[in-house]
Short mmCIF file of C-alpha atoms and ligand atoms in Angstrom, two decimals:
data_model
loop_
_atom_site.label_atom_id
_atom_site.label_comp_id
_atom_site.label_asym_id
_atom_site.label_seq_id
_atom_site.Cartn_x
_atom_site.Cartn_y
_atom_site.Cartn_z
CA MET P 1 47.94 -7.17 109.04
CA SER P 2 47.99 -9.24 112.58
CA THR P 3 50.72 -12.11 112.21
CA ILE P 4 54.12 -12.54 110.26
CA GLN P 5 53.79 -15.33 107.84
CA ASP P 6 57.43 -16.52 106.99
CA ASN P 7 56.49 -17.17 103.03
CA HIS P 8 55.47 -13.61 101.88
CA THR P 9 55.30 -14.51 98.25
CA ASN P 10 51.46 -14.57 98.23
CA LYS P 11 51.32 -10.94 99.88
CA LYS P 12 49.98 -8.28 96.89
CA ASP P 13 50.79 -5.99 98.96
CA PRO P 14 52.67 -6.09 102.51
CA ASP P 15 51.64 -3.32 105.04
CA TYR P 16 53.33 -3.86 108.23
CA THR P 17 52.86 -1.97 111.15
CA LEU P 18 55.61 -0.65 113.24
CA GLU P 19 55.12 -3.49 115.53
CA GLU P 20 55.25 -6.00 112.75
CA VAL P 21 58.62 -4.24 111.44
CA MET P 22 60.86 -4.35 114.53
CA GLU P 23 59.79 -8.00 115.44
CA LEU P 24 61.16 -8.65 111.91
CA TYR P 25 64.12 -6.71 112.00
CA HIS P 26 65.06 -8.39 115.36
CA ARG P 27 64.67 -11.94 114.17
CA PRO P 28 68.02 -14.03 113.70
CA LEU P 29 70.49 -12.61 110.94
CA LEU P 30 70.46 -15.73 109.05
CA ASP P 31 66.69 -16.26 109.42
CA LEU P 32 65.74 -13.03 108.29
CA ILE P 33 68.59 -13.13 105.16
CA TYR P 34 66.45 -16.68 104.58
CA MET P 35 63.16 -14.80 104.40
CA ALA P 36 64.32 -11.84 101.96
CA ALA P 37 66.15 -14.10 99.68
CA GLN P 38 62.86 -16.31 99.21
CA VAL P 39 60.96 -12.75 98.29
CA HIS P 40 64.30 -11.34 96.26
CA ARG P 41 63.23 -14.63 94.37
CA ALA P 42 59.78 -14.63 94.08
CA HIS P 43 59.55 -11.39 92.59
CA HIS P 44 62.92 -11.15 90.34
CA ASN P 45 65.44 -12.90 88.59
CA PRO P 46 68.53 -13.40 91.64
CA HIS P 47 70.57 -13.83 88.59
CA GLU P 48 70.81 -10.26 87.80
CA MET P 49 71.97 -7.14 88.71
CA GLN P 50 71.04 -4.12 87.67
CA ILE P 51 73.88 -1.17 86.89
CA CYS P 52 73.68 2.16 86.85
CA THR P 53 75.87 4.87 86.75
CA LEU P 54 75.95 8.42 88.14
CA LEU P 55 76.80 11.50 87.29
CA SER P 56 77.01 15.28 89.34
CA VAL P 57 75.57 17.60 86.65
CA LYS P 58 75.32 20.47 89.53
CA THR P 59 78.02 20.28 92.32
CA GLY P 60 78.36 22.05 95.37
CA GLY P 61 76.98 25.82 96.54
CA CYS P 62 73.79 23.99 98.16
CA ILE P 63 72.52 26.03 100.63
CA GLU P 64 70.55 23.38 102.81
CA ASN P 65 72.45 22.02 105.61
CA CYS P 66 72.66 18.20 105.56
CA GLY P 67 75.37 17.03 107.51
CA TYR P 68 77.12 14.39 106.04
CA CYS P 69 76.94 15.92 102.52
CA PRO P 70 80.22 17.48 101.30
CA GLN P 71 78.34 19.28 99.10
CA SER P 72 76.88 21.62 101.46
CA ILE P 73 78.16 25.46 101.61
CA HIS P 74 77.46 24.73 105.60
CA ASN P 75 80.49 22.60 105.79
CA GLU P 76 83.86 22.58 105.22
CA ALA P 77 84.25 19.60 102.70
CA GLU P 78 86.68 19.99 100.27
CA LEU P 79 85.59 20.08 97.06
CA ASP P 80 85.80 21.37 93.07
CA LYS P 81 82.76 23.18 92.29
CA GLU P 82 81.10 23.39 89.29
CA ILE P 83 78.47 25.11 87.31
CA LEU P 84 75.27 23.23 84.96
CA MET P 85 77.06 21.09 82.36
CA LYS P 86 76.51 21.53 78.99
CA VAL P 87 73.91 18.71 77.63
CA ASP P 88 76.11 17.59 75.05
CA ASP P 89 78.61 16.54 77.81
CA VAL P 90 76.27 15.07 79.36
CA LEU P 91 75.39 12.96 76.99
CA GLU P 92 78.54 11.64 76.22
CA GLU P 93 78.92 9.79 79.73
CA ALA P 94 75.64 8.52 79.86
CA ARG P 95 76.70 6.68 76.28
CA LYS P 96 79.64 6.09 78.60
CA ALA P 97 78.07 4.53 80.77
CA LYS P 98 75.51 2.68 78.43
CA GLU P 99 78.70 1.24 76.62
CA ALA P 100 79.76 0.01 79.39
CA GLY P 101 76.92 -2.05 80.39
CA SER P 102 74.51 1.08 82.83
CA THR P 103 71.12 0.68 82.03
CA ARG P 104 70.35 3.33 84.43
CA PHE P 105 71.81 7.11 84.29
CA CYS P 106 71.10 9.19 87.88
CA MET P 107 72.56 12.42 87.05
CA GLY P 108 72.26 14.46 90.87
CA ALA P 109 72.31 18.04 90.70
CA ALA P 110 73.23 20.45 94.11
CA TRP P 111 70.08 22.02 94.31
CA PRO P 112 67.88 22.40 97.86
CA ARG P 113 64.83 23.20 94.86
CA VAL P 114 64.32 22.97 91.41
CA LEU P 115 63.55 26.53 90.24
CA ASP P 116 62.21 27.04 86.76
CA GLY P 117 64.59 29.24 83.94
CA ARG P 118 66.90 27.92 81.57
CA ALA P 119 68.75 25.54 84.39
CA PHE P 120 65.48 23.58 84.48
CA ASP P 121 65.09 23.51 80.35
CA ARG P 122 68.41 21.76 80.50
CA VAL P 123 68.28 19.53 82.57
CA LEU P 124 65.33 18.32 80.68
CA GLU P 125 66.32 18.34 77.31
CA MET P 126 69.34 16.07 79.71
CA ILE P 127 66.73 13.71 80.51
CA LYS P 128 65.32 13.41 76.88
CA GLY P 129 68.56 12.39 75.24
CA VAL P 130 68.68 9.63 78.44
CA THR P 131 66.03 8.47 77.42
CA ASP P 132 66.13 8.41 73.53
CA MET P 133 69.39 6.56 74.32
CA GLY P 134 67.06 3.70 75.55
CA MET P 135 68.45 4.40 79.25
CA GLU P 136 66.08 5.02 82.02
CA ALA P 137 66.89 8.42 82.75
CA CYS P 138 66.72 8.97 87.09
CA VAL P 139 67.40 12.80 88.55
CA THR P 140 68.09 14.00 91.61
CA LEU P 141 67.38 17.82 91.89
CA GLY P 142 66.01 18.12 95.68
CA MET P 143 62.00 19.71 96.18
CA LEU P 144 59.96 20.40 93.10
CA THR P 145 56.74 21.09 92.63
CA LYS P 146 53.51 19.14 90.94
CA GLU P 147 53.78 20.64 88.01
CA GLN P 148 57.71 21.00 87.63
CA ALA P 149 56.62 16.96 88.44
CA LYS P 150 54.99 17.41 85.56
CA ARG P 151 57.17 18.48 83.02
CA LEU P 152 60.03 16.03 84.20
CA LYS P 153 57.20 13.26 83.20
CA ALA P 154 56.66 14.52 79.75
CA ALA P 155 60.57 14.87 79.51
CA GLY P 156 60.64 11.53 79.70
CA LEU P 157 61.94 10.95 82.96
CA HIS P 158 62.01 7.24 84.52
CA THR P 159 62.45 8.03 87.87
CA TYR P 160 63.00 10.63 90.17
CA ASN P 161 65.35 10.03 93.57
CA HIS P 162 64.64 12.11 96.65
CA ASN P 163 65.71 10.10 99.87
CA LEU P 164 64.05 10.17 103.56
CA ASP P 165 67.60 9.38 104.68
CA THR P 166 66.37 8.68 108.13
CA SER P 167 63.29 8.37 110.97
CA ARG P 168 61.35 11.43 111.58
CA GLU P 169 62.23 11.50 115.15
CA PHE P 170 66.35 11.67 114.15
CA TYR P 171 65.66 14.05 110.69
CA ASP P 172 66.67 17.07 112.79
CA LYS P 173 70.27 15.59 113.80
CA VAL P 174 70.97 15.22 110.18
CA VAL P 175 69.24 18.14 108.37
CA THR P 176 67.77 21.62 109.88
CA THR P 177 67.15 23.62 106.74
CA ARG P 178 64.16 21.50 105.72
CA THR P 179 61.39 19.22 107.44
CA TYR P 180 60.65 15.68 106.88
CA ASP P 181 57.31 16.45 105.96
CA ASP P 182 59.51 19.24 103.00
CA ARG P 183 60.80 15.53 101.45
CA LEU P 184 57.37 13.68 101.86
CA ASP P 185 55.48 16.78 99.95
CA THR P 186 57.27 15.91 97.24
CA ILE P 187 57.86 12.53 96.95
CA LYS P 188 53.82 13.21 97.02
CA ASN P 189 54.17 15.76 94.14
CA LEU P 190 55.93 13.33 92.12
CA ALA P 191 53.78 10.40 92.31
CA GLU P 192 50.55 12.47 91.02
CA ALA P 193 52.81 13.20 88.29
CA GLY P 194 53.21 9.11 87.73
CA ILE P 195 56.56 9.32 88.12
CA ASN P 196 58.58 6.69 89.58
CA VAL P 197 60.22 7.42 93.26
CA CYS P 198 63.09 6.55 94.11
CA SER P 199 63.51 6.93 97.94
CA GLY P 200 66.23 5.72 100.41
CA GLY P 201 68.23 6.72 103.08
CA ILE P 202 71.95 6.54 104.44
CA LEU P 203 72.94 3.99 107.51
CA GLY P 204 75.52 4.92 109.68
CA LEU P 205 74.20 8.71 110.49
CA GLY P 206 74.37 7.83 114.23
CA GLU P 207 71.20 6.28 114.05
CA SER P 208 69.89 3.75 116.63
CA GLN P 209 68.45 0.71 115.24
CA ASN P 210 65.32 2.45 116.34
CA ASP P 211 65.75 5.27 113.46
CA ARG P 212 66.68 2.22 110.85
CA ILE P 213 63.18 1.07 111.63
CA SER P 214 60.95 4.04 111.60
CA PHE P 215 62.81 4.72 108.93
CA LEU P 216 62.11 1.25 106.59
CA HIS P 217 58.36 1.07 107.43
CA THR P 218 57.69 4.70 106.52
CA LEU P 219 59.32 4.14 103.21
CA SER P 220 57.64 1.27 102.93
CA GLN P 221 54.11 3.38 103.83
CA LEU P 222 54.57 4.88 100.92
CA ASN P 223 51.98 4.83 98.52
CA PRO P 224 52.96 3.83 95.90
CA GLN P 225 56.07 1.64 97.67
CA PRO P 226 59.32 3.59 95.73
CA GLU P 227 60.11 1.30 92.69
CA SER P 228 64.02 1.89 94.29
CA VAL P 229 65.47 2.24 97.16
CA PRO P 230 68.83 3.05 97.35
CA ILE P 231 70.81 2.43 100.57
CA ASN P 232 73.98 4.49 100.58
CA MET P 233 76.05 3.62 103.46
CA LEU P 234 77.68 6.95 105.13
CA VAL P 235 81.03 8.42 103.64
CA PRO P 236 82.37 9.94 106.39
CA ILE P 237 83.83 13.17 104.73
CA LYS P 238 86.46 15.65 106.16
CA GLY P 239 84.74 18.76 106.52
CA THR P 240 81.55 17.56 107.80
CA PRO P 241 79.77 17.19 110.99
CA MET P 242 79.83 13.26 110.43
CA GLU P 243 83.62 13.42 109.54
CA ASP P 244 84.30 11.17 113.23
CA ASN P 245 80.79 8.71 112.95
CA GLU P 246 81.83 5.18 113.94
CA PRO P 247 81.38 3.22 110.98
CA LEU P 248 77.83 1.48 110.86
CA ASP P 249 78.67 -2.52 111.53
CA ILE P 250 78.28 -4.69 108.61
CA PHE P 251 75.90 -7.02 109.79
CA GLU P 252 73.12 -3.93 110.74
CA TRP P 253 74.09 -3.05 107.33
CA ILE P 254 72.56 -6.25 105.96
CA ARG P 255 70.08 -6.61 108.53
CA ALA P 256 68.53 -3.26 107.16
CA ILE P 257 68.70 -4.67 103.52
CA ALA P 258 66.51 -7.74 104.37
CA VAL P 259 63.75 -6.01 105.94
CA ALA P 260 63.69 -3.26 102.72
CA ARG P 261 63.50 -6.28 100.69
CA ILE P 262 60.75 -8.05 102.51
CA LEU P 263 58.56 -4.94 102.99
CA MET P 264 59.18 -3.34 99.63
CA PRO P 265 59.17 -6.88 97.80
CA LYS P 266 58.98 -4.95 93.94
CA ALA P 267 61.63 -2.89 94.18
CA MET P 268 65.29 -1.96 93.03
CA VAL P 269 67.06 -2.07 96.51
CA ARG P 270 70.55 -0.74 95.59
CA LEU P 271 73.68 0.05 97.07
CA SER P 272 74.35 2.92 96.87
CA ALA P 273 76.96 5.14 98.28
CA GLY P 274 80.03 3.59 100.70
CA ARG P 275 80.38 0.40 98.56
CA LEU P 276 84.70 0.76 98.76
CA ALA P 277 84.40 0.41 102.28
CA ILE P 278 82.65 -2.68 102.40
CA SER P 279 83.54 -6.08 101.59
CA LYS P 280 82.93 -8.55 98.31
CA GLU P 281 81.32 -10.94 100.60
CA ALA P 282 78.89 -8.57 102.46
CA GLN P 283 78.26 -7.27 99.30
CA ALA P 284 77.37 -10.69 98.59
CA MET P 285 75.67 -11.69 101.45
CA ALA P 286 73.14 -7.76 100.81
CA PHE P 287 73.02 -9.71 97.30
CA MET P 288 71.20 -12.68 98.75
CA ALA P 289 69.39 -10.57 100.85
CA GLY P 290 67.92 -8.99 98.60
CA ALA P 291 70.00 -6.25 96.62
CA ASN P 292 69.51 -5.66 93.05
CA SER P 293 71.17 -3.19 91.60
CA ILE P 294 74.45 -1.17 92.11
CA PHE P 295 75.82 2.04 91.41
CA SER P 296 78.87 1.01 89.08
CA GLY P 297 82.26 3.33 88.01
CA GLU P 298 84.89 5.13 89.58
CA LYS P 299 82.60 8.31 90.96
CA LEU P 300 78.97 8.49 92.57
CA LEU P 301 78.62 12.30 92.57
CA THR P 302 81.65 13.42 94.14
CA THR P 303 83.29 11.01 96.22
CA PRO P 304 85.33 7.73 94.48
CA ASN P 305 83.07 4.31 93.66
CA SER P 306 84.12 0.97 93.09
CA GLY P 307 85.61 0.59 89.66
CA GLU P 308 83.67 -1.60 86.83
CA ALA P 309 86.54 -4.04 87.13
CA PHE P 310 85.85 -4.61 90.92
CA ASP P 311 82.12 -5.46 89.46
CA GLU P 312 82.97 -7.05 86.69
CA ALA P 313 84.91 -9.78 89.03
CA LEU P 314 81.99 -9.81 91.87
CA LEU P 315 79.62 -10.00 89.29
CA LYS P 316 81.40 -12.81 87.76
CA ALA P 317 82.67 -14.97 90.84
CA LEU P 318 78.92 -15.11 91.88
CA ASP P 319 77.26 -15.89 88.64
CA MET P 320 74.89 -12.85 88.46
CA THR P 321 74.76 -10.73 85.11
CA PRO P 322 73.55 -7.20 84.44
CA ARG P 323 70.27 -6.99 83.64
CA LYS P 324 69.34 -5.53 80.20
CA PRO P 325 67.96 -2.11 79.24
CA PHE P 326 64.11 -1.66 79.74
CA LYS P 327 63.80 -1.47 76.08
CA GLU P 328 65.15 -4.35 74.94
CA GLU P 329 63.19 -6.35 77.52
CA HIS P 330 60.19 -4.37 76.00
CA HIS P 331 61.21 -5.39 72.35
CA HIS P 332 61.54 -9.08 74.14
CA VAL P 333 57.79 -8.86 75.12
CA CYS P 334 56.13 -7.64 72.15
CA GLN P 335 58.15 -8.65 69.82
CA SER P 336 58.07 -6.10 67.64
CA VAL P 337 59.64 -2.67 66.80
CA CYS P 338 59.05 -0.47 69.99
CA THR P 339 57.52 3.27 69.81
CA CYS P 340 56.44 3.24 73.78
CA LYS P 341 59.79 4.52 74.61
CA GLY P 342 59.83 1.65 77.18
CA GLN P 343 56.28 3.16 78.81
CA LYS P 344 54.94 0.93 78.29
CA ARG P 345 57.72 -2.10 80.11
CA LYS P 346 56.05 -5.46 81.35
N1 SAM G 1 70.57 17.55 96.18
C1 SAM G 1 69.30 16.80 96.35
C2 SAM G 1 69.10 16.30 96.81
O1 SAM G 1 69.29 16.29 98.47
O2 SAM G 1 67.43 15.95 97.64
C3 SAM G 1 70.33 15.31 95.87
C4 SAM G 1 71.65 15.20 95.52
S1 SAM G 1 71.86 14.17 97.44
C5 SAM G 1 73.58 14.32 97.71
C6 SAM G 1 71.79 12.76 97.06
C7 SAM G 1 71.33 11.71 98.68
O3 SAM G 1 73.17 11.70 98.53
C8 SAM G 1 71.00 12.09 99.99
O4 SAM G 1 70.47 12.03 99.89
C9 SAM G 1 71.98 11.06 100.60
O5 SAM G 1 71.53 10.04 100.50
C10 SAM G 1 72.78 10.29 99.84
N2 SAM G 1 74.83 11.14 99.92
C11 SAM G 1 75.20 12.51 99.76
N3 SAM G 1 76.13 12.65 100.95
C12 SAM G 1 76.91 11.34 101.33
C13 SAM G 1 77.33 10.86 102.00
N4 SAM G 1 78.72 11.26 102.41
N5 SAM G 1 77.61 9.71 102.17
C14 SAM G 1 76.66 8.82 102.18
N6 SAM G 1 75.89 9.18 101.38
C15 SAM G 1 75.60 10.32 100.75
C1 DTB G 2 71.33 8.22 96.74
O1 DTB G 2 70.81 7.75 97.43
N1 DTB G 2 72.68 7.73 95.96
C2 DTB G 2 73.33 8.36 95.41
C3 DTB G 2 72.07 8.74 94.62
N2 DTB G 2 71.35 8.58 95.40
C4 DTB G 2 72.21 10.18 94.27
C5 DTB G 2 74.36 9.86 96.05
C6 DTB G 2 75.72 8.67 96.38
C7 DTB G 2 76.76 10.19 97.18
C8 DTB G 2 77.55 9.89 98.08
C9 DTB G 2 77.90 11.16 98.50
C10 DTB G 2 79.39 11.72 96.61
O2 DTB G 2 79.84 11.11 96.56
O3 DTB G 2 78.95 13.17 96.78
FE1 SF4 G 3 73.77 18.00 99.18
FE2 SF4 G 3 71.60 17.77 98.05
FE3 SF4 G 3 71.25 18.42 101.19
FE4 SF4 G 3 72.10 19.56 99.00
S1 SF4 G 3 70.07 19.56 99.41
S2 SF4 G 3 72.98 19.76 101.21
S3 SF4 G 3 72.95 18.46 97.86
S4 SF4 G 3 72.22 15.94 100.08
#
């Protein structure tokens, strides 16, 4: 692609070079938001917000040394560690989340990688149960092989979360027990098994603007592009090397969201960790810039989150409604009883 046009609505596959992403990123902020809003409106209903719920099904004790993470054994964060939850307890939480309006239920395990065995079998049961409830089941379990990805697919998994987190150039300032290419290999295994990939990252790790640009460019070059892109703002946690990080300027956060939306028009762009510290006005600006999904509920994995009351009031004030569950959407399209479990979603 040689030129950047302001109206991307006719483009099938935006394919920006690093230089073009850089040019985009540095545009006047309100022009960038305006452009992102146009892309957003061409691909999504701008009045709908997808509500997702997170549950940590296995907490703490992870051998990776991610500098931001309270669950790493290398950090000294205060944490209630928990072994893998029982399937029934997880499904009870999923039921509550569905009642509260969630359409996606994400289960996280503090594993560096998936190991075959009873624990993985139990997670497969959790996925089946959540899928049968009509919710999108998503898991984040660390690295995995192609064979394991196929088993997740067979269990009905909708999406797997595996973040690139930051740029390749900055990666070893954040974690050294694995490489950027390890992350990309897992993403490749997921894509080859036909699983939707949810991949995003964290802003505020101490990275530069160029790191954010490089990170967003790499994400957009994944083939296929991620189905969803979680944008986390660092939650600085006592006992981690990042506890005293300077908070990132909120307009940088919005700028990155707008660029993510333009580069990945069809993706769900999800405001993930860090919303508790972000004003409702800034969140509304992020929605204007193309964010269309949030994690709701009192808790993320281990840290507090804006509760349902806050989110309900925010959506009401902005005249937005929660997005419908994917099964219902399919019923609406085919007008018949659906047996495809949402796999043939329009
Ligand atoms: N172990 C799995 C892995 O690393 O892929 C999954 C769990 S991990 C907790 C999921 C994501 O949560 C990380 O990739 C990171 O983006 C985000 N995260 C963890 N701690 C965070 C923090 N303190 N602030 C913001 N985001 C955080
Ligand atoms: C993602 O990118 N953010 C979510 C989800 N994927 C798994 C996790 C945020 C975790 C924030 C820190 C915590 O609560 O432990
Ligand atoms: Fe935390 Fe995941 Fe890193 Fe483990 S691999 S320390 S759970 S972010």
